[in-house]
């Protein structure tokens, strides 16, 4: 049988070439050619021919996706997916190599006791997978292993075996023998995803694809297929911490606000049900430069310690470094402190760190960061029983934040005595049992409350 010819398409201008070239003759772009499978010929309608059978249906009559969602058995995964795995959906789980993607998926497989799971392993031998599975739980016979990377064989097994869910570890190891490029190349990764997506939709089987995030190189990262799948989950964490965060980046069947928090143990990933308690467990009591803030992660408030270290700069250019917080926002806060409060850090290095390897990207942490900076500069500790929340505006005003009640409740639950909130929020709040709510209007006022 003649091998179907493939084509190489320039990803910037669409120029088609029969073989790979480094430079596009049309748009002069470098390294832009990606191998693509030949598309089936389009049917050309002759004039007077029969009209297409494809017709539109009323939106009202389309079967909605109710009750075709089933829980994965791992609560934090369901939270991020918006309640469970939707039948026929394709989910991409991305993350750095070694972060725990295979572990997480094997745990999901072990929890799905009444489903037939097809676990396609292209990276590890069945023995290795078995060893891991035994460490994580008791493997049951509803988990089928397939050590295969040939896309055609895999699709055959899915077609004939009709599993309830397919896990592919990883998408970068699969290859379509009809394409010349190596497994892991953009062309192969896209082709594999397209083919698996087609099966997921036609057979209504959910498929989870594991994808390694790669630094520039010969292996295509999961980004190149993000647009083709229904949900994209990112598994992240700092290598030196046991915490892992599962974040929804895209979700066609739910919100992307939620995060799932796990802790890596020798028996696998454990769900963190009370994140605040965990993140506060290593607090530096009595040291200057630390403030507790309440950050919303999805619908959950999490109390986290934000730290700052302000030290005299020995170079002409003072350094500003932020870990887990936006650097430009830090620079803005330093400017506000200088202009509105008269605190000048121009001759100091400023380091900001969010404890526990968490990343805060909401403005409600502003006040906590500002207070940590001033606390470190003056070497005066912030009261350890106080939580500070508020967005800092350019005028030095403390602006209204969302979900203030939830944050205050979380602080009260964990035994904090005082919470500093924006005055506008304080006006609308009922007093909470066991915690004093203090409304502030400006950073100056807040700093006075926190540090004087
Ligand atoms: P793995 O799931 O193989 O990562 P990925 O598939 O994302 O590449 O997990 C890799 C790391 O997890 C490895 O360095 C060891 C650690 N680990 C544990 O700490 N405990 C465990 O029970 C398991 C299975 C892995
Ligand atoms: Mg793996």
PDB file of C-alpha atoms in Angstrom, residues 25 28 108 221 229 277 280 342 360:
ATOM      1  CA  UNK A  25      10.252  30.779   0.887  1.00  0.00           C
ATOM      2  CA  UNK A  28      10.963  34.169   5.232  1.00  0.00           C
ATOM      3  CA  UNK A 108      -7.564   8.752  39.907  1.00  0.00           C
ATOM      4  CA  UNK A 221       4.864  21.402  24.782  1.00  0.00           C
ATOM      5  CA  UNK A 229      -9.039  19.964  24.055  1.00  0.00           C
ATOM      6  CA  UNK A 277      -3.615  25.415  58.472  1.00  0.00           C
ATOM      7  CA  UNK A 280       0.514  28.663  58.390  1.00  0.00           C
ATOM      8  CA  UNK A 342       6.831  58.879  53.050  1.00  0.00           C
ATOM      9  CA  UNK A 360      -0.862  35.088  44.773  1.00  0.00           C
TER      10      UNK A 360
END
